[in-house]
Tab-separated table of C-alpha atoms in Angstrom:
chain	number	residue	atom	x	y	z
A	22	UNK	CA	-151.236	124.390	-122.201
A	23	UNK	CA	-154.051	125.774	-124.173
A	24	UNK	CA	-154.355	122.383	-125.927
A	25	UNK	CA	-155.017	120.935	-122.593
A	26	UNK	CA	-157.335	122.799	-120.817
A	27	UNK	CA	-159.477	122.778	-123.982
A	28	UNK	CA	-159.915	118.774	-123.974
A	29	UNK	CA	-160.391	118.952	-120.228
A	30	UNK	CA	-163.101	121.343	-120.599
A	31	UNK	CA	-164.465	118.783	-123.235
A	32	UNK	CA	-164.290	116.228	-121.021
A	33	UNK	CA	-165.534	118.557	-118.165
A	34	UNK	CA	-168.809	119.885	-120.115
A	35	UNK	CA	-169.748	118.506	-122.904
A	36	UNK	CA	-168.956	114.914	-122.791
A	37	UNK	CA	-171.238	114.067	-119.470
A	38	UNK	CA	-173.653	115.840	-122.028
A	39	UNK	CA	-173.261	113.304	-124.359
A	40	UNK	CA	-173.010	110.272	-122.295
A	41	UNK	CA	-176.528	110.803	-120.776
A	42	UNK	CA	-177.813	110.767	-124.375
A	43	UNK	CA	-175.993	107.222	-125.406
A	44	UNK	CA	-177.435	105.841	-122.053
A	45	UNK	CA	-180.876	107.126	-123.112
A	46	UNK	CA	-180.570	105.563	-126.447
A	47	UNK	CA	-178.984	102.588	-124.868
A	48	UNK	CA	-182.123	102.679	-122.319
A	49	UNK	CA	-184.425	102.816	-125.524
A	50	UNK	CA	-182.438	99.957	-127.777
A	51	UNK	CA	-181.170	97.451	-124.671
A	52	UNK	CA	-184.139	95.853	-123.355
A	53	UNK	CA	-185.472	94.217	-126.905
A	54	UNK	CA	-181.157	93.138	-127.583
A	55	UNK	CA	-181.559	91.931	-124.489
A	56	UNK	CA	-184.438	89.267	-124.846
A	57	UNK	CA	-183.041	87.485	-127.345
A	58	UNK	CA	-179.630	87.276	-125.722
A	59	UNK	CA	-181.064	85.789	-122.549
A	60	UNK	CA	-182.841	82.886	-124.968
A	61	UNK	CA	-179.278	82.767	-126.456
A	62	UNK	CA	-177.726	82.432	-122.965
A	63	UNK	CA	-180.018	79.788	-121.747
A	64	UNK	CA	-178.835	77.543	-124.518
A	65	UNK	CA	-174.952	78.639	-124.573
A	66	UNK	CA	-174.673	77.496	-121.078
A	67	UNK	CA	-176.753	74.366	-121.771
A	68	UNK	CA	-174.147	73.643	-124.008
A	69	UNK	CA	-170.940	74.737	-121.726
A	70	UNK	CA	-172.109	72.617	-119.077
A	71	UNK	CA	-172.653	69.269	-121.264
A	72	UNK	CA	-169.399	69.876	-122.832
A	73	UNK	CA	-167.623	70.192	-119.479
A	74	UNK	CA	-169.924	67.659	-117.803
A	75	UNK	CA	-167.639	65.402	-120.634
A	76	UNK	CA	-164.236	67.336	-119.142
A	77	UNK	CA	-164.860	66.735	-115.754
A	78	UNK	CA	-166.221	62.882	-116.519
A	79	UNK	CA	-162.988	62.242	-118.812
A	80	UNK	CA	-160.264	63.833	-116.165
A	81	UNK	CA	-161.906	62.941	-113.450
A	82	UNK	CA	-161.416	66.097	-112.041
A	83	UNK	CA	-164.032	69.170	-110.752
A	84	UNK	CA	-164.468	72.293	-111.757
A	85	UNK	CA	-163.828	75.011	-109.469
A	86	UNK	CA	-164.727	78.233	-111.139
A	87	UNK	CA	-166.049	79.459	-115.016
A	88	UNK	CA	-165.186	83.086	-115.598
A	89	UNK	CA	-167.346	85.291	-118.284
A	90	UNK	CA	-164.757	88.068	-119.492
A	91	UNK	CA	-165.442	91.130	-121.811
A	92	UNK	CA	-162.301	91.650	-124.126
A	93	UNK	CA	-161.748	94.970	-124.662
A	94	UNK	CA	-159.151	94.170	-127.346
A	95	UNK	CA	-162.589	92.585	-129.525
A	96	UNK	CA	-164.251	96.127	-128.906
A	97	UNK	CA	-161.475	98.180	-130.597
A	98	UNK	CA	-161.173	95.942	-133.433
A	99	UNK	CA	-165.213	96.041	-133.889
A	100	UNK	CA	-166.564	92.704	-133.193
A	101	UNK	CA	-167.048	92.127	-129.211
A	102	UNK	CA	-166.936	89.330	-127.781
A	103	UNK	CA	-165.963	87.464	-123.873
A	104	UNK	CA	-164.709	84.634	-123.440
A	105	UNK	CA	-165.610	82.102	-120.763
A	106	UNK	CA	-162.905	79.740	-119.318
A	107	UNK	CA	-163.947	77.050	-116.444
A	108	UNK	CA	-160.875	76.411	-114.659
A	109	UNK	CA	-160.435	73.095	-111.697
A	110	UNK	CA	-160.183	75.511	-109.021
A	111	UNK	CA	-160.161	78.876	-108.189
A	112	UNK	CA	-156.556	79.693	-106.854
A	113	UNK	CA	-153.415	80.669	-108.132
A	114	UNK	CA	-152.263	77.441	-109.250
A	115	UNK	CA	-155.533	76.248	-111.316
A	116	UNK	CA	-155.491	74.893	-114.446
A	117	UNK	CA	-157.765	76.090	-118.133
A	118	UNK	CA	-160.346	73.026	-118.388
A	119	UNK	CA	-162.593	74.869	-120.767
A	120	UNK	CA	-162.510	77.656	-123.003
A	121	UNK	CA	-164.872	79.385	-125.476
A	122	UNK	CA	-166.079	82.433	-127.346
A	123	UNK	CA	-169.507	84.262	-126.767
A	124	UNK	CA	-170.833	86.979	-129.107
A	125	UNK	CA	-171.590	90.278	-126.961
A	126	UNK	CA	-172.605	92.555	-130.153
A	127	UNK	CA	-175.897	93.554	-128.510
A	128	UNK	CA	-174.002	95.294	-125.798
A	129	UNK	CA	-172.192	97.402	-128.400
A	130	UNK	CA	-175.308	98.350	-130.543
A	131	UNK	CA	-175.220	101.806	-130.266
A	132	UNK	CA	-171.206	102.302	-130.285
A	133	UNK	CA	-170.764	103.569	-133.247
A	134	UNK	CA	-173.678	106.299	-132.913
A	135	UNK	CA	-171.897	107.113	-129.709
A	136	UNK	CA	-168.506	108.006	-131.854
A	137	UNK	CA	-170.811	109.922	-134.014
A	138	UNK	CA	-172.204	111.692	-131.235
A	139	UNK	CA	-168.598	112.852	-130.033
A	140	UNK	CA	-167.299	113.697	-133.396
A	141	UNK	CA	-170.574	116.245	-134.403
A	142	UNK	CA	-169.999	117.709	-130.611
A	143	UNK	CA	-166.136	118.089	-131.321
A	144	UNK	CA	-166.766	119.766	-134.897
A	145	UNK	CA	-169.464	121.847	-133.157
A	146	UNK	CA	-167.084	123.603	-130.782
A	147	UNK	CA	-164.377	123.614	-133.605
A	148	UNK	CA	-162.233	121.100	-131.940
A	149	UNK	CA	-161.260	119.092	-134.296
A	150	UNK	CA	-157.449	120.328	-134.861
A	151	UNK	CA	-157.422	118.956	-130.786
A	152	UNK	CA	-159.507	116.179	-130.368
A	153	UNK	CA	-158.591	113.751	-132.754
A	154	UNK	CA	-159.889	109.790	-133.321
A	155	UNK	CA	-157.156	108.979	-130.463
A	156	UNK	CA	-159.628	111.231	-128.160
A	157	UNK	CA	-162.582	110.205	-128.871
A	158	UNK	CA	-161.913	106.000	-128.691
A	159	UNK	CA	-159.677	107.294	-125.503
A	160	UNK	CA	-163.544	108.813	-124.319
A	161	UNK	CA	-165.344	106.041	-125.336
A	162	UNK	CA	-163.305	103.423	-124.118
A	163	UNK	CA	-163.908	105.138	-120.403
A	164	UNK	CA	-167.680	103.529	-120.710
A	165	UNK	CA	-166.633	99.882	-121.175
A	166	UNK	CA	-167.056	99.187	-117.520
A	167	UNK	CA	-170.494	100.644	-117.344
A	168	UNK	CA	-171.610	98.231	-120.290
A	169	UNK	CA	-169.561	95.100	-118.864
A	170	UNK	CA	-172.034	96.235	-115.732
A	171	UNK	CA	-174.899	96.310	-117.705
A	172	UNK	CA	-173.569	92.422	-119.000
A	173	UNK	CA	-173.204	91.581	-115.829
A	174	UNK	CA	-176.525	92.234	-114.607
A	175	UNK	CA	-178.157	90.558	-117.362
A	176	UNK	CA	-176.204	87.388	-117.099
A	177	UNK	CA	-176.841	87.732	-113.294
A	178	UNK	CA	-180.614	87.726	-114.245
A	179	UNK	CA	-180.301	84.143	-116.174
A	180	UNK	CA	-176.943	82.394	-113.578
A	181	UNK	CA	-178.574	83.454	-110.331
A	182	UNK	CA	-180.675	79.517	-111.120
A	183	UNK	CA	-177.585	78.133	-113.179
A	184	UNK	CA	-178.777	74.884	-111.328
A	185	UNK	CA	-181.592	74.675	-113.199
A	186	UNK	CA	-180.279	75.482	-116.549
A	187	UNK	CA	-180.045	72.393	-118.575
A	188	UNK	CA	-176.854	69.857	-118.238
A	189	UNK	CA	-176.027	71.811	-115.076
A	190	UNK	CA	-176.066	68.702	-112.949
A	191	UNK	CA	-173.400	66.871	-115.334
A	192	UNK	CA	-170.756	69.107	-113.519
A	193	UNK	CA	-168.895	67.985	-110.403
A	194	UNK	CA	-167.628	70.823	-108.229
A	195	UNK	CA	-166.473	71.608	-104.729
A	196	UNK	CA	-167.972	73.709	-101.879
A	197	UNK	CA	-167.137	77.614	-102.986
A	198	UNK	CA	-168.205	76.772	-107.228
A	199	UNK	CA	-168.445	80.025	-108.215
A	200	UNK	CA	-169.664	81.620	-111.975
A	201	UNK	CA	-168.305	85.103	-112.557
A	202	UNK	CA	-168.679	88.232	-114.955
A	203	UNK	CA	-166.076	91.013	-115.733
A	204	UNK	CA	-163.458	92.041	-117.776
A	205	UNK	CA	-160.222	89.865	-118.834
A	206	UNK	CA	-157.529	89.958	-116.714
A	207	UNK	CA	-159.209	92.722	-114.283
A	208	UNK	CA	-162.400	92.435	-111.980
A	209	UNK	CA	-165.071	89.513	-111.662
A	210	UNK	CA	-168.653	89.936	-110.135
A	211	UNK	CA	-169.931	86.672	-108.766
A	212	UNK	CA	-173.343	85.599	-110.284
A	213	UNK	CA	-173.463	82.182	-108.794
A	214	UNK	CA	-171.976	80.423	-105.936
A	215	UNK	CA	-172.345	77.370	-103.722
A	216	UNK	CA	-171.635	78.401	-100.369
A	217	UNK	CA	-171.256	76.086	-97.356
A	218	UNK	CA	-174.151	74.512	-96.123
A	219	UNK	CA	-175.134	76.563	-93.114
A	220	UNK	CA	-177.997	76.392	-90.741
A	221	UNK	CA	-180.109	79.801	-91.423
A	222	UNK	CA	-181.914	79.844	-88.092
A	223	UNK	CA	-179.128	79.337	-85.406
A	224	UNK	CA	-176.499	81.832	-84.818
A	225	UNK	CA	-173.612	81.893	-86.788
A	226	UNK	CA	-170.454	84.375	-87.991
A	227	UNK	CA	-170.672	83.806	-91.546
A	228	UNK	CA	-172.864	85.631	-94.082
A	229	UNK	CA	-175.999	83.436	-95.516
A	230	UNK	CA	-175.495	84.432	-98.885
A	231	UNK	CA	-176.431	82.256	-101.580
A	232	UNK	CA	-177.944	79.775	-99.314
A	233	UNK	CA	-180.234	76.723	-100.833
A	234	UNK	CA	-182.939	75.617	-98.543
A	235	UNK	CA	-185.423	73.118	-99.638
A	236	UNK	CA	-188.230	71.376	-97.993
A	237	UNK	CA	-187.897	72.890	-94.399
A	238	UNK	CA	-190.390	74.398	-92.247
A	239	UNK	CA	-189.762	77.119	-89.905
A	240	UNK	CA	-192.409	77.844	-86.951
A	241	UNK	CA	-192.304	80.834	-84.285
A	242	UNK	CA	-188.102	81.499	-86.077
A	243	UNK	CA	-187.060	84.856	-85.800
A	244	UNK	CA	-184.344	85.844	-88.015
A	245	UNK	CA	-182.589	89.074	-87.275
A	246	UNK	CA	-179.543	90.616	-88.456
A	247	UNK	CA	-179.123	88.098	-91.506
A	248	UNK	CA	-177.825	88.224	-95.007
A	249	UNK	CA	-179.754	86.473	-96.768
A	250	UNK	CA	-179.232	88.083	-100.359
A	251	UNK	CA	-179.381	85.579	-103.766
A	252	UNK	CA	-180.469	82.628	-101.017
A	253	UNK	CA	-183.127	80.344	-102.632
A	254	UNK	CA	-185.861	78.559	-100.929
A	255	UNK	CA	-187.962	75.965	-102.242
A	256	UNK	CA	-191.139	73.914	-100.870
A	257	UNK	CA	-190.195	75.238	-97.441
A	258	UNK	CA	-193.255	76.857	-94.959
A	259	UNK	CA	-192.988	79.850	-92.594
A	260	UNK	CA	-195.245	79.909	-89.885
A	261	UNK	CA	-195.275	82.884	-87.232
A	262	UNK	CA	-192.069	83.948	-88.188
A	263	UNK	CA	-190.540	87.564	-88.121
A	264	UNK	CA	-187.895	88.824	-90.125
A	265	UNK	CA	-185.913	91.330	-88.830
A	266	UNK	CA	-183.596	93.688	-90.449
A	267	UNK	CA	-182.597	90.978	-92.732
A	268	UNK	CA	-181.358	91.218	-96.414
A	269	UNK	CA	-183.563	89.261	-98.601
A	270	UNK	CA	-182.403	91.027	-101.671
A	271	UNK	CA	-182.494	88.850	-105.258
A	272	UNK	CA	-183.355	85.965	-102.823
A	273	UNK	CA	-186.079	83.130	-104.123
A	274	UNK	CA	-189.264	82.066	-102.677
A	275	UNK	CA	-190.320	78.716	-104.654
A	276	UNK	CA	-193.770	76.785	-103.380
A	277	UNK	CA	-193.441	78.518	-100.334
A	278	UNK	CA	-195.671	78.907	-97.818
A	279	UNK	CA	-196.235	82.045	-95.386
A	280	UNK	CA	-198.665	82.100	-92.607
A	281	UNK	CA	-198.879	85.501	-90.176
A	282	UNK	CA	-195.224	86.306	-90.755
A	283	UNK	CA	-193.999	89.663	-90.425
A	284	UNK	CA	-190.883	91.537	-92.642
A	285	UNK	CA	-189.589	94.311	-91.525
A	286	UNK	CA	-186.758	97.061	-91.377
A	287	UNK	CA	-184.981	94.810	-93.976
A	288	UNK	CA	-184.461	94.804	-97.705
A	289	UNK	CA	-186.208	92.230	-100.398
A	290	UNK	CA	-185.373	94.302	-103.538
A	291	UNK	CA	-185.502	92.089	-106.664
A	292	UNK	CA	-186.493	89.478	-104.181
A	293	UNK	CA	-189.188	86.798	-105.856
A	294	UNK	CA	-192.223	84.982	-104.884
A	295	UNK	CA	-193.316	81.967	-107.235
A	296	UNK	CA	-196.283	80.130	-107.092
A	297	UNK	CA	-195.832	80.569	-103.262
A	298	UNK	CA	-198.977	80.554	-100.424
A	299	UNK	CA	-199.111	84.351	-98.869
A	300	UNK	CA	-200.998	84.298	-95.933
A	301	UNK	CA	-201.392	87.241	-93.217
A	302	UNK	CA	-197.867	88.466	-94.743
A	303	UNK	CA	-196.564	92.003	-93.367
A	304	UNK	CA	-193.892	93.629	-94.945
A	305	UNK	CA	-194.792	97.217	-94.740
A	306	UNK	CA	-191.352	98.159	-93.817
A	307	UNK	CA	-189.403	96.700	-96.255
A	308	UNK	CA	-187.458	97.746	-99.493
A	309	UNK	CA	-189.249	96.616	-102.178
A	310	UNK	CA	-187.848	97.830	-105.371
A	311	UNK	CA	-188.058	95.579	-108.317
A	312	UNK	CA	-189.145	92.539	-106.183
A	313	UNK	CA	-191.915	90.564	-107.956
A	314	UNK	CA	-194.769	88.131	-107.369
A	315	UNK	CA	-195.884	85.612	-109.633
A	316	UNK	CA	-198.384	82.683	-109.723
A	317	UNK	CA	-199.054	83.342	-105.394
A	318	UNK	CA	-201.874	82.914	-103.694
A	319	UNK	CA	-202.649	85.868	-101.396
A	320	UNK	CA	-204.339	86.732	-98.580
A	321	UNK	CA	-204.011	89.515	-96.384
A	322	UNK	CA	-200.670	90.926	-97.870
A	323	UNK	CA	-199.416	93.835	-96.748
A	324	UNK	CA	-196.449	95.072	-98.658
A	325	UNK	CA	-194.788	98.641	-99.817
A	326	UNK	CA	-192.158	100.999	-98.848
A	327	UNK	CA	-193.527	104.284	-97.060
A	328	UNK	CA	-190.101	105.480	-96.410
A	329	UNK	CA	-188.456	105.479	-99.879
A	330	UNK	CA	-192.227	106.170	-101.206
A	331	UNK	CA	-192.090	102.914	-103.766
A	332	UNK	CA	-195.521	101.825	-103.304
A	333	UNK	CA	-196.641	99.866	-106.521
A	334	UNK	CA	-193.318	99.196	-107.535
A	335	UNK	CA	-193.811	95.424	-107.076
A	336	UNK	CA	-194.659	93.318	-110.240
A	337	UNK	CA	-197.509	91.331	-109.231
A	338	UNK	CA	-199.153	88.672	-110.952
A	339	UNK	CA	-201.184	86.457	-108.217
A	340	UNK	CA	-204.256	83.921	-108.412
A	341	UNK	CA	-206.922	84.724	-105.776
């Protein structure tokens, strides 16, 4: 009993100690990993798409769904990896196209000072007779998820445009082609998908998610009440528009052009605005949290969140 209540007061007090210092060093060491893996990324998928671009040509079949997987059986033996398997469709019944190996070291950088970490904090409190190496892998293993989420959000970053990563349009898939990242034979996050092609300015029951809209114009539209999150638009104009309480989060705004539209009571965190037209644009009243402008014109942009106070939160980088 004593044996017990000792490791639960480990686990209790000291270890959420110790994990906010590895995600602090993680927080220091990630972000230049992570640079190079994105490069890395860029071309990996280059290369999975040509080589199943062959597959699909060959079998003259489609491909339904590719999977990114963290292995946690490559973390305990010290050399991480996930795989990523395309399969021909995404039910029970599919079939493997496409397998192969991609190296996830970066993610596991610190790992090892992490076990270090544990082991000085068990000697410090004279532990050691109780928490053995079975303990501390046992504790270490319990922050695999949060660094498959981390992976996840940085492939998300680089798949959200798979379409325009090289080779891309070599593939042949079906309505519903979806890209994934998790962990093997658990849970899958979707960072792509090709939803049905649905009108975004008529009423409808299904969620606008993921949504590619190119070269439309949209005068006097008011959208209300839509999900619009990861939804990319491209060469399309806005004119007198309003947006109302609609979810423009990680959505796209590509030569786009805005001209006195209002935003508002919504969300467009991580939303982006490239090399877009911004004209008489009010979006005082929207979440704004890592959303970004690049290469815009602007005029007359009004844009921060006075609720959550985020002002200046936006990246902006904007010709006159």
């Amino acid at each position: 009993m004593i044996k017990i209540d000792e490791i639960e007061q480990f686990e209790k007090e000291s270890l959420p100690q110790i994990k906010h210092q590895y995600w602090q060093l993680n927080s220091q060491t990630f972000p230049k990993e992570m640079n190079s893996f994105v490069v890395a990324l860029k071309e990996k998928f280059a290369d999975v798409f040509g080589k199943l671009g062959d597959i699909v040509q060959k079998k003259d079949c489609r491909v339904g769904k590719i999977t990114i997987s963290l292995i946690r059986q490559s973390v305990r033996e010290g050399k991480p990896r996930a795989v990523i398997e395309a399969f021909d469709r995404t039910g029970a019944d599919k079939k493997l196209l496409y397998t192969d190996d991609m190296d996830i070291s970066w993610l596991f950088s610190t790992w090892q000072t992490y076990r270090e970490m544990l082991e000085k904090k068990v000697k410090q409190q004279m532990l050691s007779h109780i928490i053995n190496q079975t303990y501390i892998t046992w504790f270490m293993e319990k922050e695999i998820t949060n660094l498959t989420m981390v992976l996840y959000h940085v492939i998300r970053t680089v798949l959200l445009d798979a379409d325009e990563i090289d080779n891309f349009e070599k593939l042949v898939y079906p309505e519903c082609f979806q890209i994934s990242v998790g962990e093997y034979n658990d849970w899958q996050n979707v960072v792509f998908f090709v939803p049905p092609i649905l009108k975004i300015d008529e009423e409808n029951e299904f969620p606008l998610i993921y949504q590619r809209v190119e070269n439309l114009n949209f005068g006097g539209k008011v959208f209300k009440n839509k999900d619009l999150t990861a939804a990319k638009f491209v060469n399309c104009g806005f004119e007198r528009c309003t947006f109302d309480q609609v979810s423009l989060k990680e959505a796209r705004f590509v030569n786009c052009r805005f001209q006195n539209v209002v935003m508002k009571n919504g969300t467009m965190e991580n939303a982006g605005f490239i090399k877009c037209s911004l004209v008489d644009l009010d979006a005082r009243t929207m979440k704004n949290k890592g959303a970004y402008v690049r290469e815009c014109t602007i005029e007359n942009v009004l844009m921060d969140d006075p609720s959550d106070e985020k002002q200046g939160e936006m990246e902006w980088n904007y010709t006159e």
